[in-house]
Amino acid sequence: DVKVTQSSRYLVKRTGEKVFLECVQDMDHENMFWYRQDPGLGLRLIYFSYDVKMKEKGDIPEGYSVSREKKERFSLILESASTNQTSMYLCASSSYRRSSGNTIYFGEGSWLTVV
Amino acid sequence: AQTVTQSQPEMSVQEAETVTLSCTYDTSESDYYLFWYKQPPSRQMILVIRQEAYKQQNATENRFSVNFQKAAKSFSLKISDSQLGDAAMYFCAYRSADAGGTSYGKLTFGQGTILTVHP
């Protein structure tokens, strides 16, 4: 089974702190994603990466950056956390190969509260 | 840009009965994938069923089936013989199959439908 692991399930940070959310996948997937989930808004894409050191902005990249130095790891960075970034963050990965079925696999999510 | 709309914020069903969740989408592409994901209270996103747009046959997975109407851009999920464990938030999602575009691989989600199952 594909496993996508997010390092922290629950975090509480102060306004202005730098926050790192880490994600690791064990299936050699090329694509990795960070989504944010808020009530009534569904899941919105923050950033995605289609290869090591490659990244593309999603729908709501403002206030976030990402890092992908190794294929299996994709980090989401909040340079200066703000209260409006309190949310649930979901990491996901997938292969780009059509033979894989194009399924995207998700981690368990990280609840971030900024106070 | 693609959009996905789930017009039912909440649905409920009696145990053992059938319920249908609605989803519509908008795209100019002809080759794409559609998914239904289930998110229980644990928040783990679980793939329920997937449909490839170029396949006319509706996908089925045990008690779960879809009604895919490509021309109408409609993709509904039918849950038969509902069980208490089916209670969750359900998301409809779209993914382009275009390997050359920068949108490739990105899942676009609907707003979600909360399904309650009554014993």
mmCIF file with all atom_site columns, C-alpha atoms in Angstrom, chain A residues 1 9 13 27 31 42 50 61 68 78 80 83 94 107 112-113 115:
data_model
loop_
_atom_site.group_PDB
_atom_site.id
_atom_site.type_symbol
_atom_site.label_atom_id
_atom_site.label_alt_id
_atom_site.label_comp_id
_atom_site.label_asym_id
_atom_site.label_entity_id
_atom_site.label_seq_id
_atom_site.pdbx_PDB_ins_code
_atom_site.Cartn_x
_atom_site.Cartn_y
_atom_site.Cartn_z
_atom_site.occupancy
_atom_site.B_iso_or_equiv
_atom_site.pdbx_formal_charge
_atom_site.auth_seq_id
_atom_site.auth_comp_id
_atom_site.auth_asym_id
_atom_site.auth_atom_id
_atom_site.pdbx_PDB_model_num
ATOM 1  C CA . ASP A 1 1   ? 0.000   0.000  0.000   1.00 0.00 ? 1   ASP A CA 1
ATOM 2  C CA . ARG A 1 9   ? -0.898  15.717 13.240  1.00 0.00 ? 9   ARG A CA 1
ATOM 3  C CA . LYS A 1 13  ? 2.181   28.034 16.654  1.00 0.00 ? 13  LYS A CA 1
ATOM 4  C CA . MET A 1 27  ? 6.067   4.935  -3.559  1.00 0.00 ? 27  MET A CA 1
ATOM 5  C CA . ASN A 1 31  ? 3.996   14.322 -8.119  1.00 0.00 ? 31  ASN A CA 1
ATOM 6  C CA . GLY A 1 42  ? -13.449 22.044 0.245   1.00 0.00 ? 42  GLY A CA 1
ATOM 7  C CA . TYR A 1 50  ? 6.218   17.306 -10.393 1.00 0.00 ? 50  TYR A CA 1
ATOM 8  C CA . PRO A 1 61  ? 0.020   30.084 -2.778  1.00 0.00 ? 61  PRO A CA 1
ATOM 9  C CA . ARG A 1 68  ? 11.450  19.455 -2.590  1.00 0.00 ? 68  ARG A CA 1
ATOM 10 C CA . LEU A 1 78  ? 4.851   29.240 6.382   1.00 0.00 ? 78  LEU A CA 1
ATOM 11 C CA . SER A 1 80  ? 5.510   34.057 9.078   1.00 0.00 ? 80  SER A CA 1
ATOM 12 C CA . THR A 1 83  ? -4.121  33.426 12.265  1.00 0.00 ? 83  THR A CA 1
ATOM 13 C CA . SER A 1 94  ? 0.760   10.375 -7.208  1.00 0.00 ? 94  SER A CA 1
ATOM 14 C CA . GLY A 1 107 ? -1.670  11.672 4.198   1.00 0.00 ? 107 GLY A CA 1
ATOM 15 C CA . LEU A 1 112 ? -2.384  23.804 12.428  1.00 0.00 ? 112 LEU A CA 1
ATOM 16 C CA . THR A 1 113 ? -3.609  26.401 14.883  1.00 0.00 ? 113 THR A CA 1
ATOM 17 C CA . VAL A 1 115 ? -2.566  31.901 17.970  1.00 0.00 ? 115 VAL A CA 1
#
